[in-house]
Coordinates of C-alpha atoms in Angstrom, one line a residue:
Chain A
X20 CA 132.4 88.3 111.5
X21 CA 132.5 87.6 107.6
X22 CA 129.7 86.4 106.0
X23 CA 129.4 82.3 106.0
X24 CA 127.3 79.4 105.1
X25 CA 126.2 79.2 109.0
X26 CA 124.7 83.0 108.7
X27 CA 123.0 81.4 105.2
X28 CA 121.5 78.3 107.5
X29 CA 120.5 80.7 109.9
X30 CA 119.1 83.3 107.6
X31 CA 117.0 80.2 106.0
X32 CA 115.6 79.4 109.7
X33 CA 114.5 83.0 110.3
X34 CA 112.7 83.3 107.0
X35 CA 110.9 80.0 108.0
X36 CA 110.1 81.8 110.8
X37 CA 111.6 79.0 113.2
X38 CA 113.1 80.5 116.4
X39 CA 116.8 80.5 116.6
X40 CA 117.3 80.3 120.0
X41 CA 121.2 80.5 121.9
X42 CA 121.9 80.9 117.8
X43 CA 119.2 84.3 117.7
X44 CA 122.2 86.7 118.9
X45 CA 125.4 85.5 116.6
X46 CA 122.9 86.1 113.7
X47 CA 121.7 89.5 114.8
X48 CA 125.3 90.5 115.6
X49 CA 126.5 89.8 112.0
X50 CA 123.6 91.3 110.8
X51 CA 123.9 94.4 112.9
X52 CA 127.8 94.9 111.4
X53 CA 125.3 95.0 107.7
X54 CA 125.7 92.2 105.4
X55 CA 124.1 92.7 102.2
X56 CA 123.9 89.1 101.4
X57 CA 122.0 87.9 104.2
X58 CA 119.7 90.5 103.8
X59 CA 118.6 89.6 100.3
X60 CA 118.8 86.3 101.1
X61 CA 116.4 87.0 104.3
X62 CA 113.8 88.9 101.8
X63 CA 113.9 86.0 99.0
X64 CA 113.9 83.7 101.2
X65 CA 110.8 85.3 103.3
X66 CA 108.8 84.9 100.0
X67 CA 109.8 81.6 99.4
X68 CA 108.6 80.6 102.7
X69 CA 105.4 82.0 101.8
X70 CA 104.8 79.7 99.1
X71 CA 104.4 77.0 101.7
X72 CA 101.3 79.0 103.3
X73 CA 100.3 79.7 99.2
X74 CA 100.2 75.8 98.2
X75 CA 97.7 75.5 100.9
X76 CA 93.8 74.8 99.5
X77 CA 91.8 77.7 100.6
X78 CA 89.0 77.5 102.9
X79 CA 85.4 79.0 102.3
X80 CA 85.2 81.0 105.6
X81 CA 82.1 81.5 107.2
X82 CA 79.1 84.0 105.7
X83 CA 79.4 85.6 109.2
X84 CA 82.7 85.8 109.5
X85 CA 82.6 88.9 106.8
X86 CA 80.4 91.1 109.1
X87 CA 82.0 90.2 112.4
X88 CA 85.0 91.6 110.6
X89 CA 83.7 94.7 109.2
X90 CA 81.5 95.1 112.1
X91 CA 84.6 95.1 114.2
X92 CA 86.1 98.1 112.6
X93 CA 87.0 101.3 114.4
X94 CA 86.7 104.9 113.0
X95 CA 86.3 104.9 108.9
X96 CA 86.3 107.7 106.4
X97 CA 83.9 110.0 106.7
X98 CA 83.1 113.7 106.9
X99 CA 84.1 115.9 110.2
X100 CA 81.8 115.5 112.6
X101 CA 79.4 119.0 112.5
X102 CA 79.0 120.7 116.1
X103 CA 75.5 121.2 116.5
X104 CA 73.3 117.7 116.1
X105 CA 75.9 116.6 119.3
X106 CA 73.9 118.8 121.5
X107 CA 70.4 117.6 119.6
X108 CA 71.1 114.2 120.2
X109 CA 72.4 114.5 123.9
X110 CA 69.2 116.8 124.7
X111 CA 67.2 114.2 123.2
X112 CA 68.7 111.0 124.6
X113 CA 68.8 112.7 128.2
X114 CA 64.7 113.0 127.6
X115 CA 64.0 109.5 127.0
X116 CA 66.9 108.1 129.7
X117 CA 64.0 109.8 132.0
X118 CA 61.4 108.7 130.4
X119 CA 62.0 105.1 130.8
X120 CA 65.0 104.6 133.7
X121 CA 62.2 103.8 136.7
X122 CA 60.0 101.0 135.1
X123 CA 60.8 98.5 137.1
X124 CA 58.7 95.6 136.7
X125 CA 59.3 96.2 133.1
X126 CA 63.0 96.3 133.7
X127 CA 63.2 92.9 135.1
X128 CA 60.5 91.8 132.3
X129 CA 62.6 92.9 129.9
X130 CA 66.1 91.6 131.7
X131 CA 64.6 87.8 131.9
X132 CA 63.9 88.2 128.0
X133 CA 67.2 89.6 127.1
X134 CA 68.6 86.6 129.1
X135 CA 66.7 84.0 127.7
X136 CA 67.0 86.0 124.5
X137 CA 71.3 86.0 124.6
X138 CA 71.3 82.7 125.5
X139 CA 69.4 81.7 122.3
X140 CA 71.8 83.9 120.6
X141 CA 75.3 82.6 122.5
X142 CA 74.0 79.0 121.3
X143 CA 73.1 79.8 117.9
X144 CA 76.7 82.0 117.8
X145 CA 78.4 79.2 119.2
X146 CA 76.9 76.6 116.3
X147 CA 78.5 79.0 114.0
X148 CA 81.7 78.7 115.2
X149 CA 81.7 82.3 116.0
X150 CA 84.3 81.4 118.7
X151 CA 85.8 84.5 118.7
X152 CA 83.0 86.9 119.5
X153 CA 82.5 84.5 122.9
X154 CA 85.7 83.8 123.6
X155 CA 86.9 87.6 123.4
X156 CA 83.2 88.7 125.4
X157 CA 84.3 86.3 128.0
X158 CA 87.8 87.7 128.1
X159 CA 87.6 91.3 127.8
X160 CA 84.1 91.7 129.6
X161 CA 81.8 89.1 130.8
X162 CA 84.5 88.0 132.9
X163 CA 86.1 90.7 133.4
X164 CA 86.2 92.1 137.6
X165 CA 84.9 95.4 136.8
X166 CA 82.3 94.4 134.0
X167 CA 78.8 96.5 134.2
X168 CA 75.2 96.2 132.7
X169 CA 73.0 99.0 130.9
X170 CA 70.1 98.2 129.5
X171 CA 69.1 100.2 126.5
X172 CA 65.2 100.8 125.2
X173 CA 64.1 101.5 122.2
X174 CA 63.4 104.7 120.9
X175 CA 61.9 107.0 118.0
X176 CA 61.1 104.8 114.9
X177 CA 62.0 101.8 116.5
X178 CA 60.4 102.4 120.4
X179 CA 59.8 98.0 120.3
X180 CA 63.2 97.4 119.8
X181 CA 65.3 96.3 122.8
X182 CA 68.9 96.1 123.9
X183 CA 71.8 95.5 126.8
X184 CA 75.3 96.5 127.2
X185 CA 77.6 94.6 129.2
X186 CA 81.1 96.5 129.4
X187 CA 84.0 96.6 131.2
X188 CA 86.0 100.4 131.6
X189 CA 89.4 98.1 132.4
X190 CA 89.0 96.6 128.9
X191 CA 87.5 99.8 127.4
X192 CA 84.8 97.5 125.2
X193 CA 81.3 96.8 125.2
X194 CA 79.2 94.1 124.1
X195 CA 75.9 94.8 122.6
X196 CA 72.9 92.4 122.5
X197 CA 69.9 93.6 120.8
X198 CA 66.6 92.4 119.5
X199 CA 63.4 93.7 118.0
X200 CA 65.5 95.7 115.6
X201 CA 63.7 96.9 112.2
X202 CA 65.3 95.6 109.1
X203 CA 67.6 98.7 107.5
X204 CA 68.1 99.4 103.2
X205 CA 71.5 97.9 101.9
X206 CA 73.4 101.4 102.6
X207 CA 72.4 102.1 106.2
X208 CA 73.7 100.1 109.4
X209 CA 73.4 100.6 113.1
X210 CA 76.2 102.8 114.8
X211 CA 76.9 102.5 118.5
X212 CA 77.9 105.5 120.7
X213 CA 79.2 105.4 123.7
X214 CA 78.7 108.6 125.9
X215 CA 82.4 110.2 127.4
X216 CA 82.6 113.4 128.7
X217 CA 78.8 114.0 128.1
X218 CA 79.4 113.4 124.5
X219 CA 78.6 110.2 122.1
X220 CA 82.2 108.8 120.7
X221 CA 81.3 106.0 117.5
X222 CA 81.7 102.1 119.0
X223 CA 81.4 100.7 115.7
X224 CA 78.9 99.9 113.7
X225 CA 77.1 96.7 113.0
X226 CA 74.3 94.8 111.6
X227 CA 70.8 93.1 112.8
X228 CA 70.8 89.4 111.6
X229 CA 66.8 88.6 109.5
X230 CA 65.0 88.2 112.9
X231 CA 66.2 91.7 114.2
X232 CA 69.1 90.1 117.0
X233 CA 72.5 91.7 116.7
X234 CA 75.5 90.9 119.1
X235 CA 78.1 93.6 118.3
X236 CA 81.4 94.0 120.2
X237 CA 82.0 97.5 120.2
X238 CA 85.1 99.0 119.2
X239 CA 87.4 99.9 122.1
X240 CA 86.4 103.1 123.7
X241 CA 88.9 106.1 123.7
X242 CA 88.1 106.5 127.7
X243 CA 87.2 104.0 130.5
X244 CA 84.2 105.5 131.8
X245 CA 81.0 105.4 129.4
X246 CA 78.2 107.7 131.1
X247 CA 75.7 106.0 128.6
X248 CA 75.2 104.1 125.4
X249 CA 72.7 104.7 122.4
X250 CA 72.2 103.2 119.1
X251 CA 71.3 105.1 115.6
X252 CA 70.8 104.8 112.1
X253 CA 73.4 105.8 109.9
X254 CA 75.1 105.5 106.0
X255 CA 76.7 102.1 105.9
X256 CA 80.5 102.3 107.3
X257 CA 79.4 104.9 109.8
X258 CA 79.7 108.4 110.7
X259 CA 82.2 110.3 113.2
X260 CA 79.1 111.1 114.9
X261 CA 75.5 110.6 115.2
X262 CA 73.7 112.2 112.1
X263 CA 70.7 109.4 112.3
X264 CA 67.9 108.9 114.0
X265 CA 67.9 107.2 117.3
X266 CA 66.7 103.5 118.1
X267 CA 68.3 102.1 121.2
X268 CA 69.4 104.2 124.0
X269 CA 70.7 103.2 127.5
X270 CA 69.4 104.6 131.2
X271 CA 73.0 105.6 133.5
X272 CA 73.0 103.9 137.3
Chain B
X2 CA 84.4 92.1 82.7
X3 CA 85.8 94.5 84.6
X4 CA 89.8 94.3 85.5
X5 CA 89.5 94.5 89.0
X6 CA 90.9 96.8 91.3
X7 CA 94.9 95.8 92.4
X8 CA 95.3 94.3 95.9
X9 CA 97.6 97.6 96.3
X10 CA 95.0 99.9 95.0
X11 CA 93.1 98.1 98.2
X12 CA 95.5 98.9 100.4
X13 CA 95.9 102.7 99.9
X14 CA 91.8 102.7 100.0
X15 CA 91.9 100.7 103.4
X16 CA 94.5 103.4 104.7
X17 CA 92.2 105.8 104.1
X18 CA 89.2 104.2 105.9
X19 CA 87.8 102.8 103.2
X20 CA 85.9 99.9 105.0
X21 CA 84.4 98.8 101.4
X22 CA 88.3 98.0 100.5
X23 CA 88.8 95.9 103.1
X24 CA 85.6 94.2 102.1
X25 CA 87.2 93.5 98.8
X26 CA 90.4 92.5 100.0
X27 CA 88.9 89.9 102.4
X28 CA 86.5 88.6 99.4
X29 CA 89.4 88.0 98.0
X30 CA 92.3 86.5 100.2
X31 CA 90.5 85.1 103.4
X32 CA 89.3 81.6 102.0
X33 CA 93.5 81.4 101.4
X34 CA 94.0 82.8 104.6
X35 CA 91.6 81.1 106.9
X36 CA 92.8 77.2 104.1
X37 CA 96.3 78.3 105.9
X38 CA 95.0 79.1 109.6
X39 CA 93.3 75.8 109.6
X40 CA 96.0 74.0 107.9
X41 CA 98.5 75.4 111.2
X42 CA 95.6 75.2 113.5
X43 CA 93.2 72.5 112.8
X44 CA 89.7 72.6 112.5
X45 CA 87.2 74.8 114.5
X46 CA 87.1 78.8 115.6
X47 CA 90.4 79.7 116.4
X48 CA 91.7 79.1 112.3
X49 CA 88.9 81.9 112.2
X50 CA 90.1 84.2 114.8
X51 CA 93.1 84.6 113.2
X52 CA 91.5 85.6 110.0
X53 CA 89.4 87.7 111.8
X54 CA 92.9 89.2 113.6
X55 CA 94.5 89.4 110.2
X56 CA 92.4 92.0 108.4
X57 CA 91.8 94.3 111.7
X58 CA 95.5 94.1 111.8
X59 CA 95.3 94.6 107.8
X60 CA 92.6 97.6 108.9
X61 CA 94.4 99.4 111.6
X62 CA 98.3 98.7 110.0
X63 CA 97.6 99.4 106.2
X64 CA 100.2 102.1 106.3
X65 CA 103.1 99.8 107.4
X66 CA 102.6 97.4 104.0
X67 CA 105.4 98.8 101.6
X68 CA 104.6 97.5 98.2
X69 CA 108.4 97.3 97.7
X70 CA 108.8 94.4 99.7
X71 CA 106.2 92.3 98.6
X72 CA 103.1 91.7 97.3
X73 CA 99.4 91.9 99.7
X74 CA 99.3 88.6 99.4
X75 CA 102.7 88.1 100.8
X76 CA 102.2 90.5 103.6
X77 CA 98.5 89.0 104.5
X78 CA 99.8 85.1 104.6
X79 CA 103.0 85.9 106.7
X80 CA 100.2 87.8 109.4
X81 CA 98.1 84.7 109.1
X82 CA 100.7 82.6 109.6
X83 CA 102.7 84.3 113.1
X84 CA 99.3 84.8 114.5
X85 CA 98.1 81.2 113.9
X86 CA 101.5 79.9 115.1
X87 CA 101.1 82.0 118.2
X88 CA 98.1 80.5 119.0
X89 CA 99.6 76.7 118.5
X90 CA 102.6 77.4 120.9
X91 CA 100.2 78.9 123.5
X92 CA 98.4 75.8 123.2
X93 CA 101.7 73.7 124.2
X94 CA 103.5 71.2 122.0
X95 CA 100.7 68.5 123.9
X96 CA 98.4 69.3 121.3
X97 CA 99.6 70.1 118.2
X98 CA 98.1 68.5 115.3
X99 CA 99.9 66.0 113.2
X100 CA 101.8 67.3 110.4
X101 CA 99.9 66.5 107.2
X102 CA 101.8 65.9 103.8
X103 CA 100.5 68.4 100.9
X104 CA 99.9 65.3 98.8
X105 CA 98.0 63.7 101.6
X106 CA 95.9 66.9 102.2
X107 CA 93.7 66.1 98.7
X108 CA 92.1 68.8 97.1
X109 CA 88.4 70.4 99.2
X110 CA 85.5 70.0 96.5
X111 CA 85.0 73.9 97.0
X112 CA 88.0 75.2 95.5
X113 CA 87.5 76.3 92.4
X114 CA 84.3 78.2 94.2
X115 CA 86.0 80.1 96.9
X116 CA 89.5 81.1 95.3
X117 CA 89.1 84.4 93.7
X118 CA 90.5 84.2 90.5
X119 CA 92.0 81.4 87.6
X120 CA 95.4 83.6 88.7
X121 CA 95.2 82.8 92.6
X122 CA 94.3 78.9 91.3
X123 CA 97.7 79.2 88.8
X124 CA 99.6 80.5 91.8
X125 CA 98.7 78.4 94.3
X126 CA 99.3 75.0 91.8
X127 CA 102.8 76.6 91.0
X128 CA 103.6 76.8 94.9
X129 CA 102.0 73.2 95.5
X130 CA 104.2 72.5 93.0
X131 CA 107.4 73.8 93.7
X132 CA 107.3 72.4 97.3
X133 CA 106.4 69.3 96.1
X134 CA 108.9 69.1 93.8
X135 CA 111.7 69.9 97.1
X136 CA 113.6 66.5 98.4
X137 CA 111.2 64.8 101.2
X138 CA 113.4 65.5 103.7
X139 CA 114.4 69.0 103.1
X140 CA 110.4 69.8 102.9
X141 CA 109.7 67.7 105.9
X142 CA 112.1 70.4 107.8
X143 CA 110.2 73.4 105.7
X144 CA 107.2 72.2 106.7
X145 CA 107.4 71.8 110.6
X146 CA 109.4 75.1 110.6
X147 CA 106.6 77.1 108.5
X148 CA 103.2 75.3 109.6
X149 CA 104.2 74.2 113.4
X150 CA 106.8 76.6 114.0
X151 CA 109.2 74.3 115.7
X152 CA 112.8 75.7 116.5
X153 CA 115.8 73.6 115.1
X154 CA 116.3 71.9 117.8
X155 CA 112.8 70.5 117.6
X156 CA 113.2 70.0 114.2
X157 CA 115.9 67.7 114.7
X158 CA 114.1 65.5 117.8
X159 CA 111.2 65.3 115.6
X160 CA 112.9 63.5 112.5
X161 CA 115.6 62.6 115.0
X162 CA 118.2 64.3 113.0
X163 CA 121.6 65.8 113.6
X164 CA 121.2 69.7 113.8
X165 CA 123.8 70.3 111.6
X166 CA 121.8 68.5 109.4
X167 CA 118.4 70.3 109.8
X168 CA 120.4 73.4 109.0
X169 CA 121.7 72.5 106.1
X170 CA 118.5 70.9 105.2
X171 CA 116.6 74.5 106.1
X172 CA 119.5 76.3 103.7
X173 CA 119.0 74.1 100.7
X174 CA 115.3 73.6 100.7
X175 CA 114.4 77.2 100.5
X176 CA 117.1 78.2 98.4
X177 CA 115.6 75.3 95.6
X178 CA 111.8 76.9 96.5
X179 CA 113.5 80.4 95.8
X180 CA 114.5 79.4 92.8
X181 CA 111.7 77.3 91.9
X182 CA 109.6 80.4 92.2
X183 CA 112.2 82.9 90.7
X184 CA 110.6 82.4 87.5
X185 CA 107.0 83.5 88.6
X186 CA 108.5 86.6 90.4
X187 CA 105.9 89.6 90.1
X188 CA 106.1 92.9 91.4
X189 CA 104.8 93.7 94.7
X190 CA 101.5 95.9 93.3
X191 CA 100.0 92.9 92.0
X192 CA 98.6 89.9 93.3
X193 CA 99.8 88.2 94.3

């Protein structure tokens, strides 16, 4: 069909980004046959639908919203991961998993803290407007069928520190809720691994808040079963695998 | 001062894992980003999801940004801008907030704090003003198009217009914003 004002009306809808309905398939038709004006009328007109979004006033977003982003990230650049310190760190996390699995009373000490302790945390993240990192916990995990618990202890430099992992293998993502965490310098952050195949795989990294609390979503895990979960110290951005030392690591079921 | 680094100079850092570059590019963009989010979406978290879902997207999709086709900028408010409107059709047309003139919307106290540079200030004035310069009806049909992402036909039971009309109106209004903004044109390495 030759080109027409209609196509130019309908061409001006699509770059508004207004749905065309029954009129969706006459346009993709005569755009299919390849009509050079519609299509630099599509791309100016794209841009110029822009500028509506442009003349908005900006917004000053959130101080947290920053590190929920960049805490959210998956894999960065880094070197490739060296062969042996997997083995160091799996010998040494399987060590301490013994070492403090069968405390019980402790266990249930510690889980009525974390509790009290996340709910603190899920109020003071909900005054912040951190809707997100609830709404997607609640979504992916907490309310997830298949969601599980592992609670992590501290470890090494940091043995007061405390954590729990609530995860769901469906969704592939954990959430991490930590406290008692030492303050790190300005180029080091906390890496979570998740442990598939007997081997830690990076969860993203994240940062404590002043009083040493951090809830992290993880980055999604490559696999749905996670054996185990442990925390370390690394550069800031991360590394492909665990080069620091470790602070929090989990007890498997 | 230092000229900073270009928004496309970003982008090839970010597609090479660079999460220091994303850091850069969200100092820069998100207070426009999350000013349009709230602006489709209202008030509250949700204007901040979508910022949040526009630099992992930004993270994860740096390659598929072609500098040819328009500037970061460009490419960052039309992600805003599908995922916010997403979000309001999910919601239902029950609750979408009322459509809110640009000159009604006065100008936040904050501005001139959060926007990045006295260029992102010149650009946004020239866009402000180029739409506001557009015939009131032709922008009223822009508008609910762009920030509520009505179809046509709602377009027309809203202002209770022909659809012929709203078509026409669609066709005319952004071809006088396109040339409005012709003059201001840049290339797509630089923001914005």
């Amino acid at each position: 069909m030759p080109h027409s004002e209609r196509h130019e009306e309908l061409v001006a809808l699509l770059a508004l980004g207004a749905p065309l309905g029954a009129d969706a398939a006459e346009l993709e038709r005569h755009r299919a046959e390849g009509c050079p004006v519609c299509e630099a009328l599509l791309a100016e007109g794209r841009e110029a639908a822009t500028a509506l979004g442009a003349s908005v006033d900006p917004a000053p977003p959130p101080a947290e919203l920053r590190v929920r982003i960049l805490g959210a990230l998956g894999p960065r650049r880094a070197a490739p991961p060296p062969a042996t310190p997997w083995r160091v760190f799996a010998a040494a996390a399987a060590l301490l998993l013994a070492a403090v699995v069968f405390d019980d009373a402790r266990l249930r000490r510690d889980r009525e803290e974390l509790r009290s302790r996340s709910a603190d945390l899920a109020g003071r993240l909900h005054n912040a407007e951190t809707a997100l990192a609830e709404r997607t916990l609640r979504a992916r995990v907490l309310e997830s069928d298949d969601m599980q618990m592992m609670r992590l202890g501290g470890s090494g430099p940091q043995s007061g520190a405390r954590g729990m992992v609530y995860w769901s293998p469906k969704a592939r993502r954990g959430i991490l809720m930590a406290g008692r965490l030492a303050p790190l310098p300005p180029d080091r952050q906390y890496e979570l691994w998740v442990f598939q195949n007997g081997k830690p795989v990076n969860a993203g990294v994240f940062d404590a808040d002043a009083s040493g609390r951090a809830v992290f979503e993880s980055a999604p895990f490559p696999e749905a079963e996670a054996q185990n979960f442990a925390v370390t110290v690394e550069p800031r951005g991360g590394m492909p695998a665990p080069t620091g030392p470790i602070v929090l690591v989990g007890a498997p079921a | 001062m230092i000229p900073s680094e270009s928004d496309a100079a970003l982008m090839a850092r970010i597609e090479a894992r660079d999460a220091r570059a994303l850091g850069e590019l969200y100092d820069r963009h998100a207070p426009r980003l999350l000013g349009l989010a709230r602006r489709i979406l209202g008030g509250g978290g949700e204007a901040e999801e979508v910022v949040q879902e526009t630099f992992l997207f930004a993270w994860r999709s740096a390659a598929s940004y072609d500098a040819g086709r328009g500037a970061v900028l460009t490419w960052l408010l039309i992600a805003t801008r599908s995922r916010a409107i997403d979000r309001l059709r999910a919601r239902g047309a029950g609750s979408r907030p009322p459509l809110r003139p640009l000159e009604d919307a006065g100008d936040p106290p904050a501005t001139d704090d959060v926007e990045a540079s006295s260029a992102d200030r010149e650009w946004r004035a020239i866009c402000r003003s180029a739409v506001g310069e557009l015939p009131a009806e032709q922008r009223a049909v822009l508008e609910l198009a762009y920030f509520e992402g009505l179809t046509q036909q709602e377009i027309a039971e809203r202002t209770a217009t022909p659809l012929g009309t709203v078509k026409t109106r669609a066709r005319l209004g952004l071809m006088k914003l396109r040339e409005r903004l012709r003059p201001y044109r840049r290339s797509g390495t630089d923001a914005p």
